[in-house]
Amino acid sequence: MDSQKITSLVELMSSSELSELTYQEGEVSLTLQRSKQNTAGVTSSNSLSWSSDMVSESTDVSDSDHPLPQAEIVLPIHDNSDVSVQSPLYGVVYLSPSEDEKAYVSIGDSVTEGQTLCLLEAMKMFHPIEAEASGTVREIRVASGDEVESGQVLFVIG
């Protein structure tokens, strides 16, 4: 099982309300469990971590040609200071002023409070969606032309 797959599974668990996730590939089985003391295994350093002793194998690891690494894997996750920018109403989102122009923002861009992130077309009117806080764009959860619901998260700013 490669680290990219493990990263994807950790992100899936972090973004959902799952308390446990088990994935099996061949003879290797990986089980992730949400910590009871804190959500999604968040530690004081705002990272999700697990070590090889938290991974269960269906065969004896010592006899395997590919033993699990003993290093600890640490992945960053969103902390409580992240701001989710939500759609105020149903409509179609546009990430740039027109098809030929550059997007208002990209992942990794620094934004200031009040800066336009996208346009929302609703009832034949365009409504600018603005950053609710200054920070860095961590996620863009929609594509240009997507229909969005009221309350749907469009951007995550941290």
mmCIF file with all atom_site columns, C-alpha atoms in Angstrom:
data_model
loop_
_atom_site.group_PDB
_atom_site.id
_atom_site.type_symbol
_atom_site.label_atom_id
_atom_site.label_alt_id
_atom_site.label_comp_id
_atom_site.label_asym_id
_atom_site.label_entity_id
_atom_site.label_seq_id
_atom_site.pdbx_PDB_ins_code
_atom_site.Cartn_x
_atom_site.Cartn_y
_atom_site.Cartn_z
_atom_site.occupancy
_atom_site.B_iso_or_equiv
_atom_site.pdbx_formal_charge
_atom_site.auth_seq_id
_atom_site.auth_comp_id
_atom_site.auth_asym_id
_atom_site.auth_atom_id
_atom_site.pdbx_PDB_model_num
ATOM 1   C CA . MET A 1 1   ? 0.000   0.000   0.000   1.00 0.00 ? 1   MET A CA 1
ATOM 2   C CA . ASP A 1 2   ? 1.576   3.283   -1.070  1.00 0.00 ? 2   ASP A CA 1
ATOM 3   C CA . SER A 1 3   ? 1.664   6.487   0.972   1.00 0.00 ? 3   SER A CA 1
ATOM 4   C CA . GLN A 1 4   ? -0.559  8.318   -1.575  1.00 0.00 ? 4   GLN A CA 1
ATOM 5   C CA . LYS A 1 5   ? -3.378  5.833   -0.901  1.00 0.00 ? 5   LYS A CA 1
ATOM 6   C CA . ILE A 1 6   ? -2.901  6.182   2.869   1.00 0.00 ? 6   ILE A CA 1
ATOM 7   C CA . THR A 1 7   ? -2.979  9.978   2.539   1.00 0.00 ? 7   THR A CA 1
ATOM 8   C CA . SER A 1 8   ? -6.250  9.752   0.579   1.00 0.00 ? 8   SER A CA 1
ATOM 9   C CA . LEU A 1 9   ? -7.795  7.524   3.236   1.00 0.00 ? 9   LEU A CA 1
ATOM 10  C CA . VAL A 1 10  ? -6.744  9.890   6.039   1.00 0.00 ? 10  VAL A CA 1
ATOM 11  C CA . GLU A 1 11  ? -8.215  12.865  4.138   1.00 0.00 ? 11  GLU A CA 1
ATOM 12  C CA . LEU A 1 12  ? -11.457 10.935  3.586   1.00 0.00 ? 12  LEU A CA 1
ATOM 13  C CA . MET A 1 13  ? -11.743 10.184  7.285   1.00 0.00 ? 13  MET A CA 1
ATOM 14  C CA . SER A 1 14  ? -10.824 13.750  8.306   1.00 0.00 ? 14  SER A CA 1
ATOM 15  C CA . SER A 1 15  ? -13.490 15.257  6.068   1.00 0.00 ? 15  SER A CA 1
ATOM 16  C CA . SER A 1 16  ? -16.242 12.919  7.236   1.00 0.00 ? 16  SER A CA 1
ATOM 17  C CA . GLU A 1 17  ? -17.823 11.909  10.509  1.00 0.00 ? 17  GLU A CA 1
ATOM 18  C CA . LEU A 1 18  ? -16.579 8.313   10.296  1.00 0.00 ? 18  LEU A CA 1
ATOM 19  C CA . SER A 1 19  ? -15.319 6.927   13.585  1.00 0.00 ? 19  SER A CA 1
ATOM 20  C CA . GLU A 1 20  ? -13.454 4.022   11.997  1.00 0.00 ? 20  GLU A CA 1
ATOM 21  C CA . LEU A 1 21  ? -12.253 3.189   8.498   1.00 0.00 ? 21  LEU A CA 1
ATOM 22  C CA . THR A 1 22  ? -10.832 -0.168  7.386   1.00 0.00 ? 22  THR A CA 1
ATOM 23  C CA . TYR A 1 23  ? -9.209  -0.636  3.977   1.00 0.00 ? 23  TYR A CA 1
ATOM 24  C CA . GLN A 1 24  ? -7.800  -3.882  2.625   1.00 0.00 ? 24  GLN A CA 1
ATOM 25  C CA . GLU A 1 25  ? -5.483  -4.256  -0.352  1.00 0.00 ? 25  GLU A CA 1
ATOM 26  C CA . GLY A 1 26  ? -4.263  -7.778  -0.994  1.00 0.00 ? 26  GLY A CA 1
ATOM 27  C CA . GLU A 1 27  ? -3.006  -9.194  2.281   1.00 0.00 ? 27  GLU A CA 1
ATOM 28  C CA . VAL A 1 28  ? -2.510  -5.785  3.928   1.00 0.00 ? 28  VAL A CA 1
ATOM 29  C CA . SER A 1 29  ? -5.314  -4.309  6.003   1.00 0.00 ? 29  SER A CA 1
ATOM 30  C CA . LEU A 1 30  ? -5.275  -0.725  7.308   1.00 0.00 ? 30  LEU A CA 1
ATOM 31  C CA . THR A 1 31  ? -7.628  0.437   10.070  1.00 0.00 ? 31  THR A CA 1
ATOM 32  C CA . LEU A 1 32  ? -7.924  4.105   11.058  1.00 0.00 ? 32  LEU A CA 1
ATOM 33  C CA . GLN A 1 33  ? -9.842  5.035   14.188  1.00 0.00 ? 33  GLN A CA 1
ATOM 34  C CA . ARG A 1 34  ? -10.959 8.473   15.285  1.00 0.00 ? 34  ARG A CA 1
ATOM 35  C CA . SER A 1 35  ? -9.543  9.373   18.688  1.00 0.00 ? 35  SER A CA 1
ATOM 36  C CA . LYS A 1 36  ? -12.169 9.621   21.444  1.00 0.00 ? 36  LYS A CA 1
ATOM 37  C CA . GLN A 1 37  ? -10.367 12.507  23.191  1.00 0.00 ? 37  GLN A CA 1
ATOM 38  C CA . ASN A 1 38  ? -10.291 14.715  20.115  1.00 0.00 ? 38  ASN A CA 1
ATOM 39  C CA . THR A 1 39  ? -11.779 14.721  16.656  1.00 0.00 ? 39  THR A CA 1
ATOM 40  C CA . ALA A 1 40  ? -10.013 12.975  13.783  1.00 0.00 ? 40  ALA A CA 1
ATOM 41  C CA . GLY A 1 41  ? -6.899  12.401  15.848  1.00 0.00 ? 41  GLY A CA 1
ATOM 42  C CA . VAL A 1 42  ? -6.073  16.093  16.141  1.00 0.00 ? 42  VAL A CA 1
ATOM 43  C CA . THR A 1 43  ? -3.152  16.630  18.455  1.00 0.00 ? 43  THR A CA 1
ATOM 44  C CA . SER A 1 44  ? -1.856  19.862  19.898  1.00 0.00 ? 44  SER A CA 1
ATOM 45  C CA . SER A 1 45  ? 0.314   20.331  16.801  1.00 0.00 ? 45  SER A CA 1
ATOM 46  C CA . ASN A 1 46  ? -2.780  20.113  14.552  1.00 0.00 ? 46  ASN A CA 1
ATOM 47  C CA . SER A 1 47  ? -1.671  16.956  12.790  1.00 0.00 ? 47  SER A CA 1
ATOM 48  C CA . LEU A 1 48  ? -3.116  13.515  12.293  1.00 0.00 ? 48  LEU A CA 1
ATOM 49  C CA . SER A 1 49  ? -0.684  10.745  13.040  1.00 0.00 ? 49  SER A CA 1
ATOM 50  C CA . TRP A 1 50  ? -0.489  7.016   13.303  1.00 0.00 ? 50  TRP A CA 1
ATOM 51  C CA . SER A 1 51  ? 2.319   4.528   13.536  1.00 0.00 ? 51  SER A CA 1
ATOM 52  C CA . SER A 1 52  ? 2.850   1.035   12.208  1.00 0.00 ? 52  SER A CA 1
ATOM 53  C CA . ASP A 1 53  ? 1.500   -0.542  15.409  1.00 0.00 ? 53  ASP A CA 1
ATOM 54  C CA . MET A 1 54  ? -1.920  0.915   14.529  1.00 0.00 ? 54  MET A CA 1
ATOM 55  C CA . VAL A 1 55  ? -1.942  -1.000  11.211  1.00 0.00 ? 55  VAL A CA 1
ATOM 56  C CA . SER A 1 56  ? -3.171  -4.562  11.322  1.00 0.00 ? 56  SER A CA 1
ATOM 57  C CA . GLU A 1 57  ? -1.851  -7.138  8.884   1.00 0.00 ? 57  GLU A CA 1
ATOM 58  C CA . SER A 1 58  ? -3.710  -10.283 7.941   1.00 0.00 ? 58  SER A CA 1
ATOM 59  C CA . THR A 1 59  ? -0.349  -12.088 7.706   1.00 0.00 ? 59  THR A CA 1
ATOM 60  C CA . ASP A 1 60  ? 2.659   -12.108 10.015  1.00 0.00 ? 60  ASP A CA 1
ATOM 61  C CA . VAL A 1 61  ? 4.668   -8.954  9.319   1.00 0.00 ? 61  VAL A CA 1
ATOM 62  C CA . SER A 1 62  ? 7.978   -10.576 10.240  1.00 0.00 ? 62  SER A CA 1
ATOM 63  C CA . ASP A 1 63  ? 7.538   -13.190 7.480   1.00 0.00 ? 63  ASP A CA 1
ATOM 64  C CA . SER A 1 64  ? 6.489   -10.638 4.861   1.00 0.00 ? 64  SER A CA 1
ATOM 65  C CA . ASP A 1 65  ? 8.795   -9.541  2.060   1.00 0.00 ? 65  ASP A CA 1
ATOM 66  C CA . HIS A 1 66  ? 7.477   -6.007  2.549   1.00 0.00 ? 66  HIS A CA 1
ATOM 67  C CA . PRO A 1 67  ? 7.325   -5.212  6.268   1.00 0.00 ? 67  PRO A CA 1
ATOM 68  C CA . LEU A 1 68  ? 5.588   -2.035  7.334   1.00 0.00 ? 68  LEU A CA 1
ATOM 69  C CA . PRO A 1 69  ? 7.908   0.892   7.994   1.00 0.00 ? 69  PRO A CA 1
ATOM 70  C CA . GLN A 1 70  ? 8.539   1.750   11.624  1.00 0.00 ? 70  GLN A CA 1
ATOM 71  C CA . ALA A 1 71  ? 8.499   5.503   10.980  1.00 0.00 ? 71  ALA A CA 1
ATOM 72  C CA . GLU A 1 72  ? 5.553   7.577   12.105  1.00 0.00 ? 72  GLU A CA 1
ATOM 73  C CA . ILE A 1 73  ? 3.492   9.209   9.355   1.00 0.00 ? 73  ILE A CA 1
ATOM 74  C CA . VAL A 1 74  ? 2.309   12.743  10.129  1.00 0.00 ? 74  VAL A CA 1
ATOM 75  C CA . LEU A 1 75  ? -0.117  14.603  7.871   1.00 0.00 ? 75  LEU A CA 1
ATOM 76  C CA . PRO A 1 76  ? -1.411  18.160  8.342   1.00 0.00 ? 76  PRO A CA 1
ATOM 77  C CA . ILE A 1 77  ? -5.156  18.649  8.704   1.00 0.00 ? 77  ILE A CA 1
ATOM 78  C CA . HIS A 1 78  ? -7.325  21.697  9.088   1.00 0.00 ? 78  HIS A CA 1
ATOM 79  C CA . ASP A 1 79  ? -7.395  23.319  12.486  1.00 0.00 ? 79  ASP A CA 1
ATOM 80  C CA . ASN A 1 80  ? -10.159 25.291  14.169  1.00 0.00 ? 80  ASN A CA 1
ATOM 81  C CA . SER A 1 81  ? -8.897  28.605  12.751  1.00 0.00 ? 81  SER A CA 1
ATOM 82  C CA . ASP A 1 82  ? -9.899  27.604  9.188   1.00 0.00 ? 82  ASP A CA 1
ATOM 83  C CA . VAL A 1 83  ? -12.851 29.540  7.785   1.00 0.00 ? 83  VAL A CA 1
ATOM 84  C CA . SER A 1 84  ? -15.346 27.857  5.461   1.00 0.00 ? 84  SER A CA 1
ATOM 85  C CA . VAL A 1 85  ? -16.842 30.243  2.917   1.00 0.00 ? 85  VAL A CA 1
ATOM 86  C CA . GLN A 1 86  ? -20.362 29.044  2.145   1.00 0.00 ? 86  GLN A CA 1
ATOM 87  C CA . SER A 1 87  ? -22.797 29.859  -0.607  1.00 0.00 ? 87  SER A CA 1
ATOM 88  C CA . PRO A 1 88  ? -25.504 32.182  0.711   1.00 0.00 ? 88  PRO A CA 1
ATOM 89  C CA . LEU A 1 89  ? -28.077 30.850  -1.774  1.00 0.00 ? 89  LEU A CA 1
ATOM 90  C CA . TYR A 1 90  ? -28.709 28.424  -4.620  1.00 0.00 ? 90  TYR A CA 1
ATOM 91  C CA . GLY A 1 91  ? -27.015 29.362  -7.882  1.00 0.00 ? 91  GLY A CA 1
ATOM 92  C CA . VAL A 1 92  ? -24.227 28.775  -10.383 1.00 0.00 ? 92  VAL A CA 1
ATOM 93  C CA . VAL A 1 93  ? -20.677 29.566  -9.312  1.00 0.00 ? 93  VAL A CA 1
ATOM 94  C CA . TYR A 1 94  ? -18.080 31.214  -11.559 1.00 0.00 ? 94  TYR A CA 1
ATOM 95  C CA . LEU A 1 95  ? -14.437 31.214  -10.436 1.00 0.00 ? 95  LEU A CA 1
ATOM 96  C CA . SER A 1 96  ? -13.344 33.893  -12.938 1.00 0.00 ? 96  SER A CA 1
ATOM 97  C CA . PRO A 1 97  ? -14.931 37.067  -14.363 1.00 0.00 ? 97  PRO A CA 1
ATOM 98  C CA . SER A 1 98  ? -15.186 35.379  -17.796 1.00 0.00 ? 98  SER A CA 1
ATOM 99  C CA . GLU A 1 99  ? -14.025 32.180  -19.492 1.00 0.00 ? 99  GLU A CA 1
ATOM 100 C CA . ASP A 1 100 ? -10.978 33.933  -20.975 1.00 0.00 ? 100 ASP A CA 1
ATOM 101 C CA . GLU A 1 101 ? -9.794  35.476  -17.714 1.00 0.00 ? 101 GLU A CA 1
ATOM 102 C CA . LYS A 1 102 ? -7.750  34.122  -14.825 1.00 0.00 ? 102 LYS A CA 1
ATOM 103 C CA . ALA A 1 103 ? -9.581  32.804  -11.739 1.00 0.00 ? 103 ALA A CA 1
ATOM 104 C CA . TYR A 1 104 ? -10.148 35.232  -8.872  1.00 0.00 ? 104 TYR A CA 1
ATOM 105 C CA . VAL A 1 105 ? -8.120  32.988  -6.543  1.00 0.00 ? 105 VAL A CA 1
ATOM 106 C CA . SER A 1 106 ? -6.192  29.706  -6.629  1.00 0.00 ? 106 SER A CA 1
ATOM 107 C CA . ILE A 1 107 ? -5.188  27.272  -3.897  1.00 0.00 ? 107 ILE A CA 1
ATOM 108 C CA . GLY A 1 108 ? -2.280  28.753  -1.962  1.00 0.00 ? 108 GLY A CA 1
ATOM 109 C CA . ASP A 1 109 ? -3.175  32.395  -2.711  1.00 0.00 ? 109 ASP A CA 1
ATOM 110 C CA . SER A 1 110 ? -3.223  34.889  0.158   1.00 0.00 ? 110 SER A CA 1
ATOM 111 C CA . VAL A 1 111 ? -6.522  36.719  0.450   1.00 0.00 ? 111 VAL A CA 1
ATOM 112 C CA . THR A 1 112 ? -7.766  39.615  2.539   1.00 0.00 ? 112 THR A CA 1
ATOM 113 C CA . GLU A 1 113 ? -11.135 39.929  4.207   1.00 0.00 ? 113 GLU A CA 1
ATOM 114 C CA . GLY A 1 114 ? -13.664 41.238  1.687   1.00 0.00 ? 114 GLY A CA 1
ATOM 115 C CA . GLN A 1 115 ? -11.688 40.117  -1.378  1.00 0.00 ? 115 GLN A CA 1
ATOM 116 C CA . THR A 1 116 ? -13.837 38.601  -4.147  1.00 0.00 ? 116 THR A CA 1
ATOM 117 C CA . LEU A 1 117 ? -13.346 34.826  -4.397  1.00 0.00 ? 117 LEU A CA 1
ATOM 118 C CA . CYS A 1 118 ? -15.931 34.042  -7.079  1.00 0.00 ? 118 CYS A CA 1
ATOM 119 C CA . LEU A 1 119 ? -19.278 35.119  -8.521  1.00 0.00 ? 119 LEU A CA 1
ATOM 120 C CA . LEU A 1 120 ? -22.581 33.418  -7.823  1.00 0.00 ? 120 LEU A CA 1
ATOM 121 C CA . GLU A 1 121 ? -25.307 33.746  -10.456 1.00 0.00 ? 121 GLU A CA 1
ATOM 122 C CA . ALA A 1 122 ? -28.755 33.559  -8.922  1.00 0.00 ? 122 ALA A CA 1
ATOM 123 C CA . MET A 1 123 ? -31.993 34.802  -10.455 1.00 0.00 ? 123 MET A CA 1
ATOM 124 C CA . LYS A 1 124 ? -30.100 36.305  -13.420 1.00 0.00 ? 124 LYS A CA 1
ATOM 125 C CA . MET A 1 125 ? -27.969 38.449  -11.095 1.00 0.00 ? 125 MET A CA 1
ATOM 126 C CA . PHE A 1 126 ? -24.291 38.059  -10.219 1.00 0.00 ? 126 PHE A CA 1
ATOM 127 C CA . HIS A 1 127 ? -23.400 38.182  -6.539  1.00 0.00 ? 127 HIS A CA 1
ATOM 128 C CA . PRO A 1 128 ? -19.728 38.457  -5.503  1.00 0.00 ? 128 PRO A CA 1
ATOM 129 C CA . ILE A 1 129 ? -18.719 35.925  -2.842  1.00 0.00 ? 129 ILE A CA 1
ATOM 130 C CA . GLU A 1 130 ? -16.108 37.520  -0.609  1.00 0.00 ? 130 GLU A CA 1
ATOM 131 C CA . ALA A 1 131 ? -13.517 36.177  1.802   1.00 0.00 ? 131 ALA A CA 1
ATOM 132 C CA . GLU A 1 132 ? -14.869 36.247  5.340   1.00 0.00 ? 132 GLU A CA 1
ATOM 133 C CA . ALA A 1 133 ? -11.350 36.434  6.797   1.00 0.00 ? 133 ALA A CA 1
ATOM 134 C CA . SER A 1 134 ? -7.797  37.079  5.707   1.00 0.00 ? 134 SER A CA 1
ATOM 135 C CA . GLY A 1 135 ? -5.580  34.054  5.159   1.00 0.00 ? 135 GLY A CA 1
ATOM 136 C CA . THR A 1 136 ? -4.506  31.483  2.590   1.00 0.00 ? 136 THR A CA 1
ATOM 137 C CA . VAL A 1 137 ? -6.881  29.634  0.273   1.00 0.00 ? 137 VAL A CA 1
ATOM 138 C CA . ARG A 1 138 ? -6.520  25.997  1.393   1.00 0.00 ? 138 ARG A CA 1
ATOM 139 C CA . GLU A 1 139 ? -9.314  24.419  -0.657  1.00 0.00 ? 139 GLU A CA 1
ATOM 140 C CA . ILE A 1 140 ? -11.569 25.256  -3.567  1.00 0.00 ? 140 ILE A CA 1
ATOM 141 C CA . ARG A 1 141 ? -14.434 22.776  -3.381  1.00 0.00 ? 141 ARG A CA 1
ATOM 142 C CA . VAL A 1 142 ? -16.276 23.768  -6.575  1.00 0.00 ? 142 VAL A CA 1
ATOM 143 C CA . ALA A 1 143 ? -15.550 24.135  -10.267 1.00 0.00 ? 143 ALA A CA 1
ATOM 144 C CA . SER A 1 144 ? -16.653 26.992  -12.472 1.00 0.00 ? 144 SER A CA 1
ATOM 145 C CA . GLY A 1 145 ? -20.171 26.329  -13.729 1.00 0.00 ? 145 GLY A CA 1
ATOM 146 C CA . ASP A 1 146 ? -21.167 24.105  -10.796 1.00 0.00 ? 146 ASP A CA 1
ATOM 147 C CA . GLU A 1 147 ? -24.635 24.508  -9.326  1.00 0.00 ? 147 GLU A CA 1
ATOM 148 C CA . VAL A 1 148 ? -24.372 25.033  -5.581  1.00 0.00 ? 148 VAL A CA 1
ATOM 149 C CA . GLU A 1 149 ? -26.856 24.880  -2.735  1.00 0.00 ? 149 GLU A CA 1
ATOM 150 C CA . SER A 1 150 ? -27.373 27.408  0.019   1.00 0.00 ? 150 SER A CA 1
ATOM 151 C CA . GLY A 1 151 ? -24.904 26.621  2.797   1.00 0.00 ? 151 GLY A CA 1
ATOM 152 C CA . GLN A 1 152 ? -22.574 24.556  0.584   1.00 0.00 ? 152 GLN A CA 1
ATOM 153 C CA . VAL A 1 153 ? -18.884 25.134  1.359   1.00 0.00 ? 153 VAL A CA 1
ATOM 154 C CA . LEU A 1 154 ? -17.144 26.783  -1.600  1.00 0.00 ? 154 LEU A CA 1
ATOM 155 C CA . PHE A 1 155 ? -13.711 27.662  -0.148  1.00 0.00 ? 155 PHE A CA 1
ATOM 156 C CA . VAL A 1 156 ? -11.651 26.917  2.942   1.00 0.00 ? 156 VAL A CA 1
ATOM 157 C CA . ILE A 1 157 ? -9.371  29.736  4.122   1.00 0.00 ? 157 ILE A CA 1
ATOM 158 C CA . GLY A 1 158 ? -6.760  29.173  6.815   1.00 0.00 ? 158 GLY A CA 1
#
